[in-house]
Amino acid sequence: ALAQETLKVGLILPMTGPFASTGRQIEAAAKLYMQQKGDTVAGKKIQLIVKDDTGVADVTKRLAQELIVNDKISVMAGFGLTPLALAPAPLATQAKVPQVVMAAATATITEASPFIVRTSFTLPQATVPMAEWAAQNGIKKVVTLVSDYGPGIDAEKAFTGAFAGKGGQVENLRVPLANPDFSPFLQKVTDAKPDALFVFVPSGIGAQFMKQFVERGLDKSGVKLIGPGDVTDDDILNGMGDVALGAITTQHYSAAHDSPENKAFVEAFKRANPNMRPNFMAVGGYDGMHLIYEGLKKTNGQGGQALIDAMKGMSWTSPRGPISIDPQTRDIVQNIYVRKVERVNGELYNVEFATIANVKDPVKAAK
Ligand code: DHB
């Protein structure tokens, strides 16, 4: 008999370095998915090959090249930061290998290759509802503080445009992505006395921000903390302490999301990874694996153009709620929830209290 054919999925993630929490979350979720669903799809064995790009884009690109040429992968997935998602995009196009972006969230990423599909989110998608909530809840003056690269700039522009459009006043500050020292920026916030501070930092960096926020006394200044949910990431939120209580954020996933699918997901994730709580990166990885499995079922194991076409328009119920892949843009359509940090059974959670249903990336929707 012929040996069973193997389909390889290359999972390229920052497993070490400052963004290792993103890599750990996605790897754990992808492995959980395979443990739950088995490793056979369309009669073929699925092999997950995890590679550590250390958060360096040149490394991501080299690893993608090796996985395509030497390992003959059917799909590449992961991509923990925007520069890491953009670097291999030309290879996806040339080799016709679908690239499933499970983390990176700058709006334009899906335009870098017709083989890119995304299961994370976009910053404008998560942020416009924050501007609307702020405008409707008595906030008149906001300072934005964002990491100075793709997703931060997306968040700043989306918030400023939507909030100023509702008559709000905004001042913009940008902090370097690498080794950020927030203190000079927080001094400016203290001086400006806004009603709210809007913050975007990538997943895993929120704890550093929060520590300096407290050291500068901003927790006692009456300045409300708002932003997309990256700053109150479920992986690190519980370690931040009471200073995080009351922060209002908008995002697509909370470990406290109240649905049977999410309860099962969180329970299984914690059982498999006893010291972790799944965050929005984990759900992007879990759904990315679902998209790969279901796509391969539809193509009977074929990759390339057939696989990316099979992924377009797919819809399912994720732990985050109902989601679909927009067939035109290959970007994710999903609910955005307004949440408040609260203590529930002794742990800090982003507790959802309002839902904006079926949100498309507003940047591409406007084109
Ligand atoms: C990106 C990375 C993050 O960790 C995040 O929370 C949002 C966006 C990015 O680089 O695209």
PDB file of N, CA and C in Angstrom, residues 96-194:
ATOM      1  N   LYS A  96       2.316  30.392  -4.749  1.00  0.00           N
ATOM      2  CA  LYS A  96       0.881  30.078  -4.606  1.00  0.00           C
ATOM      3  C   LYS A  96       0.621  29.234  -3.359  1.00  0.00           C
ATOM      4  N   VAL A  97       1.199  29.674  -2.247  1.00  0.00           N
ATOM      5  CA  VAL A  97       0.984  29.000  -0.959  1.00  0.00           C
ATOM      6  C   VAL A  97       0.128  29.892  -0.074  1.00  0.00           C
ATOM      7  N   PRO A  98      -1.086  29.457   0.312  1.00  0.00           N
ATOM      8  CA  PRO A  98      -1.904  30.273   1.200  1.00  0.00           C
ATOM      9  C   PRO A  98      -1.159  30.645   2.486  1.00  0.00           C
ATOM     10  N   GLN A  99      -1.321  31.902   2.902  1.00  0.00           N
ATOM     11  CA  GLN A  99      -0.671  32.445   4.103  1.00  0.00           C
ATOM     12  C   GLN A  99      -1.762  32.879   5.072  1.00  0.00           C
ATOM     13  N   VAL A 100      -1.946  32.121   6.151  1.00  0.00           N
ATOM     14  CA  VAL A 100      -3.012  32.412   7.121  1.00  0.00           C
ATOM     15  C   VAL A 100      -2.440  33.285   8.243  1.00  0.00           C
ATOM     16  N   VAL A 101      -2.842  34.557   8.265  1.00  0.00           N
ATOM     17  CA  VAL A 101      -2.356  35.498   9.277  1.00  0.00           C
ATOM     18  C   VAL A 101      -3.242  35.365  10.514  1.00  0.00           C
ATOM     19  N   MET A 102      -2.653  34.834  11.595  1.00  0.00           N
ATOM     20  CA  MET A 102      -3.394  34.537  12.826  1.00  0.00           C
ATOM     21  C   MET A 102      -3.267  35.641  13.877  1.00  0.00           C
ATOM     22  N   ALA A 103      -2.345  36.608  13.672  1.00  0.00           N
ATOM     23  CA  ALA A 103      -2.091  37.614  14.713  1.00  0.00           C
ATOM     24  C   ALA A 103      -2.038  39.040  14.159  1.00  0.00           C
ATOM     25  N   ALA A 104      -1.154  39.280  13.206  1.00  0.00           N
ATOM     26  CA  ALA A 104      -0.868  40.657  12.769  1.00  0.00           C
ATOM     27  C   ALA A 104      -2.139  41.355  12.298  1.00  0.00           C
ATOM     28  N   ALA A 105      -2.227  42.678  12.525  1.00  0.00           N
ATOM     29  CA  ALA A 105      -3.533  43.341  12.438  1.00  0.00           C
ATOM     30  C   ALA A 105      -3.537  44.708  11.771  1.00  0.00           C
ATOM     31  N   THR A 106      -2.478  45.076  11.042  1.00  0.00           N
ATOM     32  CA  THR A 106      -2.561  46.295  10.236  1.00  0.00           C
ATOM     33  C   THR A 106      -3.538  46.039   9.091  1.00  0.00           C
ATOM     34  N   ALA A 107      -4.413  47.009   8.807  1.00  0.00           N
ATOM     35  CA  ALA A 107      -5.500  46.766   7.846  1.00  0.00           C
ATOM     36  C   ALA A 107      -4.992  46.282   6.495  1.00  0.00           C
ATOM     37  N   THR A 108      -3.924  46.878   5.977  1.00  0.00           N
ATOM     38  CA  THR A 108      -3.511  46.619   4.589  1.00  0.00           C
ATOM     39  C   THR A 108      -2.856  45.256   4.359  1.00  0.00           C
ATOM     40  N   ILE A 109      -2.573  44.496   5.407  1.00  0.00           N
ATOM     41  CA  ILE A 109      -1.806  43.240   5.234  1.00  0.00           C
ATOM     42  C   ILE A 109      -2.408  42.314   4.174  1.00  0.00           C
ATOM     43  N   THR A 110      -3.720  42.187   4.158  1.00  0.00           N
ATOM     44  CA  THR A 110      -4.353  41.254   3.212  1.00  0.00           C
ATOM     45  C   THR A 110      -4.175  41.698   1.756  1.00  0.00           C
ATOM     46  N   GLU A 111      -3.780  42.949   1.560  1.00  0.00           N
ATOM     47  CA  GLU A 111      -3.559  43.446   0.193  1.00  0.00           C
ATOM     48  C   GLU A 111      -2.145  43.139  -0.305  1.00  0.00           C
ATOM     49  N   ALA A 112      -1.292  42.605   0.572  1.00  0.00           N
ATOM     50  CA  ALA A 112       0.097  42.330   0.184  1.00  0.00           C
ATOM     51  C   ALA A 112       0.228  41.081  -0.686  1.00  0.00           C
ATOM     52  N   SER A 113      -0.780  40.197  -0.675  1.00  0.00           N
ATOM     53  CA  SER A 113      -0.780  39.013  -1.547  1.00  0.00           C
ATOM     54  C   SER A 113      -2.207  38.485  -1.677  1.00  0.00           C
ATOM     55  N   PRO A 114      -2.589  38.024  -2.887  1.00  0.00           N
ATOM     56  CA  PRO A 114      -3.918  37.389  -3.031  1.00  0.00           C
ATOM     57  C   PRO A 114      -3.994  36.031  -2.335  1.00  0.00           C
ATOM     58  N   PHE A 115      -2.868  35.566  -1.771  1.00  0.00           N
ATOM     59  CA  PHE A 115      -2.863  34.293  -1.035  1.00  0.00           C
ATOM     60  C   PHE A 115      -2.946  34.480   0.475  1.00  0.00           C
ATOM     61  N   ILE A 116      -3.073  35.740   0.928  1.00  0.00           N
ATOM     62  CA  ILE A 116      -3.210  35.997   2.368  1.00  0.00           C
ATOM     63  C   ILE A 116      -4.674  35.965   2.774  1.00  0.00           C
ATOM     64  N   VAL A 117      -4.940  35.293   3.903  1.00  0.00           N
ATOM     65  CA  VAL A 117      -6.263  35.295   4.524  1.00  0.00           C
ATOM     66  C   VAL A 117      -6.024  35.513   6.017  1.00  0.00           C
ATOM     67  N   ARG A 118      -6.965  36.196   6.695  1.00  0.00           N
ATOM     68  CA  ARG A 118      -6.681  36.585   8.090  1.00  0.00           C
ATOM     69  C   ARG A 118      -7.747  36.097   9.051  1.00  0.00           C
ATOM     70  N   THR A 119      -7.312  35.550  10.206  1.00  0.00           N
ATOM     71  CA  THR A 119      -8.250  35.135  11.260  1.00  0.00           C
ATOM     72  C   THR A 119      -8.074  35.934  12.551  1.00  0.00           C
ATOM     73  N   SER A 120      -7.280  37.017  12.505  1.00  0.00           N
ATOM     74  CA  SER A 120      -7.125  37.833  13.718  1.00  0.00           C
ATOM     75  C   SER A 120      -8.141  38.959  13.718  1.00  0.00           C
ATOM     76  N   PHE A 121      -7.759  40.135  13.284  1.00  0.00           N
ATOM     77  CA  PHE A 121      -8.632  41.316  13.291  1.00  0.00           C
ATOM     78  C   PHE A 121      -7.882  42.424  12.596  1.00  0.00           C
ATOM     79  N   THR A 122      -8.507  43.592  12.443  1.00  0.00           N
ATOM     80  CA  THR A 122      -7.742  44.774  12.044  1.00  0.00           C
ATOM     81  C   THR A 122      -7.937  45.844  13.120  1.00  0.00           C
ATOM     82  N   LEU A 123      -6.926  46.672  13.300  1.00  0.00           N
ATOM     83  CA  LEU A 123      -7.031  47.723  14.318  1.00  0.00           C
ATOM     84  C   LEU A 123      -8.177  48.693  14.041  1.00  0.00           C
ATOM     85  N   PRO A 124      -8.389  49.127  12.778  1.00  0.00           N
ATOM     86  CA  PRO A 124      -9.548  50.003  12.544  1.00  0.00           C
ATOM     87  C   PRO A 124     -10.876  49.308  12.893  1.00  0.00           C
ATOM     88  N   GLN A 125     -10.965  48.011  12.617  1.00  0.00           N
ATOM     89  CA  GLN A 125     -12.184  47.239  12.942  1.00  0.00           C
ATOM     90  C   GLN A 125     -12.459  47.288  14.444  1.00  0.00           C
ATOM     91  N   ALA A 126     -11.435  47.116  15.251  1.00  0.00           N
ATOM     92  CA  ALA A 126     -11.614  47.109  16.707  1.00  0.00           C
ATOM     93  C   ALA A 126     -11.772  48.516  17.286  1.00  0.00           C
ATOM     94  N   THR A 127     -11.234  49.516  16.579  1.00  0.00           N
ATOM     95  CA  THR A 127     -11.081  50.852  17.179  1.00  0.00           C
ATOM     96  C   THR A 127     -12.249  51.802  16.929  1.00  0.00           C
ATOM     97  N   VAL A 128     -12.859  51.750  15.747  1.00  0.00           N
ATOM     98  CA  VAL A 128     -13.950  52.700  15.460  1.00  0.00           C
ATOM     99  C   VAL A 128     -15.056  52.604  16.527  1.00  0.00           C
ATOM    100  N   PRO A 129     -15.454  51.374  16.964  1.00  0.00           N
ATOM    101  CA  PRO A 129     -16.461  51.310  18.038  1.00  0.00           C
ATOM    102  C   PRO A 129     -16.016  51.974  19.350  1.00  0.00           C
ATOM    103  N   MET A 130     -14.703  52.008  19.601  1.00  0.00           N
ATOM    104  CA  MET A 130     -14.194  52.689  20.814  1.00  0.00           C
ATOM    105  C   MET A 130     -14.454  54.189  20.724  1.00  0.00           C
ATOM    106  N   ALA A 131     -14.211  54.759  19.529  1.00  0.00           N
ATOM    107  CA  ALA A 131     -14.434  56.201  19.327  1.00  0.00           C
ATOM    108  C   ALA A 131     -15.916  56.529  19.514  1.00  0.00           C
ATOM    109  N   GLU A 132     -16.769  55.648  19.015  1.00  0.00           N
ATOM    110  CA  GLU A 132     -18.209  55.887  19.122  1.00  0.00           C
ATOM    111  C   GLU A 132     -18.657  55.791  20.581  1.00  0.00           C
ATOM    112  N   TRP A 133     -18.147  54.801  21.300  1.00  0.00           N
ATOM    113  CA  TRP A 133     -18.505  54.659  22.720  1.00  0.00           C
ATOM    114  C   TRP A 133     -18.047  55.893  23.501  1.00  0.00           C
ATOM    115  N   ALA A 134     -16.809  56.338  23.246  1.00  0.00           N
ATOM    116  CA  ALA A 134     -16.260  57.500  23.977  1.00  0.00           C
ATOM    117  C   ALA A 134     -17.114  58.739  23.729  1.00  0.00           C
ATOM    118  N   ALA A 135     -17.444  58.961  22.460  1.00  0.00           N
ATOM    119  CA  ALA A 135     -18.236  60.162  22.114  1.00  0.00           C
ATOM    120  C   ALA A 135     -19.611  60.124  22.782  1.00  0.00           C
ATOM    121  N   GLN A 136     -20.167  58.922  22.925  1.00  0.00           N
ATOM    122  CA  GLN A 136     -21.515  58.790  23.509  1.00  0.00           C
ATOM    123  C   GLN A 136     -21.494  58.767  25.031  1.00  0.00           C
ATOM    124  N   ASN A 137     -20.309  58.746  25.638  1.00  0.00           N
ATOM    125  CA  ASN A 137     -20.243  58.583  27.090  1.00  0.00           C
ATOM    126  C   ASN A 137     -19.488  59.722  27.780  1.00  0.00           C
ATOM    127  N   GLY A 138     -19.695  60.916  27.256  1.00  0.00           N
ATOM    128  CA  GLY A 138     -19.238  62.121  27.959  1.00  0.00           C
ATOM    129  C   GLY A 138     -17.752  62.405  27.853  1.00  0.00           C
ATOM    130  N   ILE A 139     -17.031  61.662  27.025  1.00  0.00           N
ATOM    131  CA  ILE A 139     -15.596  61.930  26.854  1.00  0.00           C
ATOM    132  C   ILE A 139     -15.427  62.961  25.743  1.00  0.00           C
ATOM    133  N   LYS A 140     -14.762  64.067  26.062  1.00  0.00           N
ATOM    134  CA  LYS A 140     -14.654  65.169  25.090  1.00  0.00           C
ATOM    135  C   LYS A 140     -13.224  65.344  24.586  1.00  0.00           C
ATOM    136  N   LYS A 141     -12.260  65.076  25.464  1.00  0.00           N
ATOM    137  CA  LYS A 141     -10.860  65.309  25.105  1.00  0.00           C
ATOM    138  C   LYS A 141     -10.052  64.035  25.358  1.00  0.00           C
ATOM    139  N   VAL A 142      -9.323  63.595  24.322  1.00  0.00           N
ATOM    140  CA  VAL A 142      -8.568  62.333  24.414  1.00  0.00           C
ATOM    141  C   VAL A 142      -7.131  62.546  23.953  1.00  0.00           C
ATOM    142  N   VAL A 143      -6.185  61.936  24.649  1.00  0.00           N
ATOM    143  CA  VAL A 143      -4.823  61.810  24.124  1.00  0.00           C
ATOM    144  C   VAL A 143      -4.666  60.364  23.663  1.00  0.00           C
ATOM    145  N   THR A 144      -4.177  60.160  22.428  1.00  0.00           N
ATOM    146  CA  THR A 144      -3.883  58.803  21.958  1.00  0.00           C
ATOM    147  C   THR A 144      -2.389  58.551  22.124  1.00  0.00           C
ATOM    148  N   LEU A 145      -2.051  57.343  22.573  1.00  0.00           N
ATOM    149  CA  LEU A 145      -0.657  56.927  22.756  1.00  0.00           C
ATOM    150  C   LEU A 145      -0.537  55.551  22.107  1.00  0.00           C
ATOM    151  N   VAL A 146       0.220  55.476  20.993  1.00  0.00           N
ATOM    152  CA  VAL A 146       0.277  54.212  20.245  1.00  0.00           C
ATOM    153  C   VAL A 146       1.713  53.838  19.933  1.00  0.00           C
ATOM    154  N   SER A 147       1.983  52.545  19.817  1.00  0.00           N
ATOM    155  CA  SER A 147       3.269  52.054  19.326  1.00  0.00           C
ATOM    156  C   SER A 147       3.430  52.529  17.887  1.00  0.00           C
ATOM    157  N   ASP A 148       4.626  53.060  17.593  1.00  0.00           N
ATOM    158  CA  ASP A 148       4.847  53.756  16.327  1.00  0.00           C
ATOM    159  C   ASP A 148       5.184  52.793  15.187  1.00  0.00           C
ATOM    160  N   TYR A 149       4.185  52.040  14.742  1.00  0.00           N
ATOM    161  CA  TYR A 149       4.314  51.208  13.535  1.00  0.00           C
ATOM    162  C   TYR A 149       2.901  50.862  13.066  1.00  0.00           C
ATOM    163  N   GLY A 150       2.795  50.084  12.000  1.00  0.00           N
ATOM    164  CA  GLY A 150       1.523  49.832  11.304  1.00  0.00           C
ATOM    165  C   GLY A 150       0.259  49.814  12.137  1.00  0.00           C
ATOM    166  N   PRO A 151       0.106  48.846  13.070  1.00  0.00           N
ATOM    167  CA  PRO A 151      -1.169  48.762  13.786  1.00  0.00           C
ATOM    168  C   PRO A 151      -1.433  49.963  14.693  1.00  0.00           C
ATOM    169  N   GLY A 152      -0.371  50.532  15.275  1.00  0.00           N
ATOM    170  CA  GLY A 152      -0.538  51.711  16.125  1.00  0.00           C
ATOM    171  C   GLY A 152      -1.030  52.905  15.321  1.00  0.00           C
ATOM    172  N   ILE A 153      -0.430  53.063  14.144  1.00  0.00           N
ATOM    173  CA  ILE A 153      -0.827  54.182  13.284  1.00  0.00           C
ATOM    174  C   ILE A 153      -2.260  53.974  12.776  1.00  0.00           C
ATOM    175  N   ASP A 154      -2.603  52.732  12.445  1.00  0.00           N
ATOM    176  CA  ASP A 154      -3.991  52.398  12.079  1.00  0.00           C
ATOM    177  C   ASP A 154      -4.960  52.766  13.209  1.00  0.00           C
ATOM    178  N   ALA A 155      -4.594  52.402  14.440  1.00  0.00           N
ATOM    179  CA  ALA A 155      -5.469  52.667  15.591  1.00  0.00           C
ATOM    180  C   ALA A 155      -5.615  54.169  15.806  1.00  0.00           C
ATOM    181  N   GLU A 156      -4.491  54.873  15.728  1.00  0.00           N
ATOM    182  CA  GLU A 156      -4.508  56.333  15.923  1.00  0.00           C
ATOM    183  C   GLU A 156      -5.406  57.008  14.886  1.00  0.00           C
ATOM    184  N   LYS A 157      -5.236  56.628  13.633  1.00  0.00           N
ATOM    185  CA  LYS A 157      -6.013  57.262  12.555  1.00  0.00           C
ATOM    186  C   LYS A 157      -7.499  56.918  12.674  1.00  0.00           C
ATOM    187  N   ALA A 158      -7.796  55.655  12.957  1.00  0.00           N
ATOM    188  CA  ALA A 158      -9.202  55.235  13.047  1.00  0.00           C
ATOM    189  C   ALA A 158      -9.893  55.944  14.209  1.00  0.00           C
ATOM    190  N   PHE A 159      -9.198  56.013  15.358  1.00  0.00           N
ATOM    191  CA  PHE A 159      -9.813  56.671  16.519  1.00  0.00           C
ATOM    192  C   PHE A 159      -9.989  58.160  16.261  1.00  0.00           C
ATOM    193  N   THR A 160      -8.923  58.802  15.793  1.00  0.00           N
ATOM    194  CA  THR A 160      -8.942  60.253  15.623  1.00  0.00           C
ATOM    195  C   THR A 160     -10.008  60.658  14.615  1.00  0.00           C
ATOM    196  N   GLY A 161     -10.079  59.941  13.490  1.00  0.00           N
ATOM    197  CA  GLY A 161     -11.073  60.265  12.460  1.00  0.00           C
ATOM    198  C   GLY A 161     -12.486  60.135  12.989  1.00  0.00           C
ATOM    199  N   ALA A 162     -12.771  59.005  13.647  1.00  0.00           N
ATOM    200  CA  ALA A 162     -14.144  58.762  14.113  1.00  0.00           C
ATOM    201  C   ALA A 162     -14.521  59.674  15.281  1.00  0.00           C
ATOM    202  N   PHE A 163     -13.572  59.918  16.193  1.00  0.00           N
ATOM    203  CA  PHE A 163     -13.878  60.717  17.400  1.00  0.00           C
ATOM    204  C   PHE A 163     -13.985  62.205  17.045  1.00  0.00           C
ATOM    205  N   ALA A 164     -13.081  62.701  16.213  1.00  0.00           N
ATOM    206  CA  ALA A 164     -13.151  64.107  15.776  1.00  0.00           C
ATOM    207  C   ALA A 164     -14.420  64.325  14.955  1.00  0.00           C
ATOM    208  N   GLY A 165     -14.814  63.301  14.191  1.00  0.00           N
ATOM    209  CA  GLY A 165     -16.053  63.366  13.412  1.00  0.00           C
ATOM    210  C   GLY A 165     -17.284  63.553  14.284  1.00  0.00           C
ATOM    211  N   LYS A 166     -17.180  63.158  15.560  1.00  0.00           N
ATOM    212  CA  LYS A 166     -18.302  63.329  16.505  1.00  0.00           C
ATOM    213  C   LYS A 166     -18.060  64.544  17.412  1.00  0.00           C
ATOM    214  N   GLY A 167     -17.125  65.402  17.032  1.00  0.00           N
ATOM    215  CA  GLY A 167     -16.899  66.642  17.781  1.00  0.00           C
ATOM    216  C   GLY A 167     -15.867  66.537  18.890  1.00  0.00           C
ATOM    217  N   GLY A 168     -15.194  65.383  19.027  1.00  0.00           N
ATOM    218  CA  GLY A 168     -14.191  65.217  20.082  1.00  0.00           C
ATOM    219  C   GLY A 168     -12.878  65.900  19.730  1.00  0.00           C
ATOM    220  N   GLN A 169     -12.093  66.152  20.800  1.00  0.00           N
ATOM    221  CA  GLN A 169     -10.793  66.805  20.637  1.00  0.00           C
ATOM    222  C   GLN A 169      -9.713  65.762  20.904  1.00  0.00           C
ATOM    223  N   VAL A 170      -8.689  65.688  20.019  1.00  0.00           N
ATOM    224  CA  VAL A 170      -7.687  64.613  20.136  1.00  0.00           C
ATOM    225  C   VAL A 170      -6.278  65.158  19.978  1.00  0.00           C
ATOM    226  N   GLU A 171      -5.371  64.661  20.820  1.00  0.00           N
ATOM    227  CA  GLU A 171      -3.942  64.919  20.645  1.00  0.00           C
ATOM    228  C   GLU A 171      -3.256  63.562  20.466  1.00  0.00           C
ATOM    229  N   ASN A 172      -2.332  63.443  19.501  1.00  0.00           N
ATOM    230  CA  ASN A 172      -1.710  62.154  19.162  1.00  0.00           C
ATOM    231  C   ASN A 172      -0.257  62.067  19.647  1.00  0.00           C
ATOM    232  N   LEU A 173       0.088  60.968  20.324  1.00  0.00           N
ATOM    233  CA  LEU A 173       1.476  60.681  20.725  1.00  0.00           C
ATOM    234  C   LEU A 173       1.845  59.287  20.235  1.00  0.00           C
ATOM    235  N   ARG A 174       3.108  59.128  19.793  1.00  0.00           N
ATOM    236  CA  ARG A 174       3.587  57.805  19.352  1.00  0.00           C
ATOM    237  C   ARG A 174       4.841  57.433  20.125  1.00  0.00           C
ATOM    238  N   VAL A 175       4.898  56.176  20.562  1.00  0.00           N
ATOM    239  CA  VAL A 175       6.021  55.684  21.363  1.00  0.00           C
ATOM    240  C   VAL A 175       6.722  54.585  20.559  1.00  0.00           C
ATOM    241  N   PRO A 176       8.069  54.525  20.601  1.00  0.00           N
ATOM    242  CA  PRO A 176       8.762  53.487  19.820  1.00  0.00           C
ATOM    243  C   PRO A 176       8.275  52.078  20.180  1.00  0.00           C
ATOM    244  N   LEU A 177       8.277  51.194  19.177  1.00  0.00           N
ATOM    245  CA  LEU A 177       7.832  49.809  19.405  1.00  0.00           C
ATOM    246  C   LEU A 177       8.823  49.051  20.296  1.00  0.00           C
ATOM    247  N   ALA A 178      10.127  49.204  19.990  1.00  0.00           N
ATOM    248  CA  ALA A 178      11.146  48.409  20.695  1.00  0.00           C
ATOM    249  C   ALA A 178      11.482  49.045  22.044  1.00  0.00           C
ATOM    250  N   ASN A 179      11.539  48.266  23.100  1.00  0.00           N
ATOM    251  CA  ASN A 179      11.910  48.709  24.456  1.00  0.00           C
ATOM    252  C   ASN A 179      11.269  50.038  24.844  1.00  0.00           C
ATOM    253  N   PRO A 180       9.955  50.123  24.830  1.00  0.00           N
ATOM    254  CA  PRO A 180       9.340  51.435  25.037  1.00  0.00           C
ATOM    255  C   PRO A 180       9.525  51.974  26.463  1.00  0.00           C
ATOM    256  N   ASP A 181       9.908  53.255  26.564  1.00  0.00           N
ATOM    257  CA  ASP A 181       9.870  53.974  27.842  1.00  0.00           C
ATOM    258  C   ASP A 181       8.682  54.929  27.742  1.00  0.00           C
ATOM    259  N   PHE A 182       7.635  54.606  28.497  1.00  0.00           N
ATOM    260  CA  PHE A 182       6.404  55.387  28.376  1.00  0.00           C
ATOM    261  C   PHE A 182       6.453  56.691  29.168  1.00  0.00           C
ATOM    262  N   SER A 183       7.451  56.834  30.092  1.00  0.00           N
ATOM    263  CA  SER A 183       7.343  57.932  31.059  1.00  0.00           C
ATOM    264  C   SER A 183       7.308  59.341  30.444  1.00  0.00           C
ATOM    265  N   PRO A 184       8.168  59.672  29.437  1.00  0.00           N
ATOM    266  CA  PRO A 184       8.050  61.041  28.895  1.00  0.00           C
ATOM    267  C   PRO A 184       6.685  61.308  28.249  1.00  0.00           C
ATOM    268  N   PHE A 185       6.080  60.252  27.690  1.00  0.00           N
ATOM    269  CA  PHE A 185       4.766  60.413  27.050  1.00  0.00           C
ATOM    270  C   PHE A 185       3.684  60.548  28.117  1.00  0.00           C
ATOM    271  N   LEU A 186       3.838  59.790  29.198  1.00  0.00           N
ATOM    272  CA  LEU A 186       2.844  59.872  30.274  1.00  0.00           C
ATOM    273  C   LEU A 186       2.900  61.233  30.959  1.00  0.00           C
ATOM    274  N   GLN A 187       4.094  61.850  31.005  1.00  0.00           N
ATOM    275  CA  GLN A 187       4.189  63.218  31.542  1.00  0.00           C
ATOM    276  C   GLN A 187       3.363  64.181  30.687  1.00  0.00           C
ATOM    277  N   LYS A 188       3.443  64.006  29.360  1.00  0.00           N
ATOM    278  CA  LYS A 188       2.641  64.854  28.455  1.00  0.00           C
ATOM    279  C   LYS A 188       1.156  64.648  28.687  1.00  0.00           C
ATOM    280  N   VAL A 189       0.770  63.412  28.967  1.00  0.00           N
ATOM    281  CA  VAL A 189      -0.644  63.110  29.234  1.00  0.00           C
ATOM    282  C   VAL A 189      -1.076  63.813  30.515  1.00  0.00           C
ATOM    283  N   THR A 190      -0.234  63.755  31.553  1.00  0.00           N
ATOM    284  CA  THR A 190      -0.525  64.429  32.822  1.00  0.00           C
ATOM    285  C   THR A 190      -0.745  65.928  32.577  1.00  0.00           C
ATOM    286  N   ASP A 191       0.124  66.522  31.758  1.00  0.00           N
ATOM    287  CA  ASP A 191       0.028  67.962  31.482  1.00  0.00           C
ATOM    288  C   ASP A 191      -1.220  68.308  30.680  1.00  0.00           C
ATOM    289  N   ALA A 192      -1.605  67.428  29.746  1.00  0.00           N
ATOM    290  CA  ALA A 192      -2.739  67.731  28.853  1.00  0.00           C
ATOM    291  C   ALA A 192      -4.093  67.553  29.562  1.00  0.00           C
ATOM    292  N   LYS A 193      -4.124  66.792  30.675  1.00  0.00           N
ATOM    293  CA  LYS A 193      -5.370  66.554  31.436  1.00  0.00           C
ATOM    294  C   LYS A 193      -6.565  66.161  30.564  1.00  0.00           C
ATOM    295  N   PRO A 194      -6.440  65.121  29.764  1.00  0.00           N
ATOM    296  CA  PRO A 194      -7.585  64.705  28.936  1.00  0.00           C
ATOM    297  C   PRO A 194      -8.617  63.965  29.792  1.00  0.00           C
TER     298      PRO A 194
END
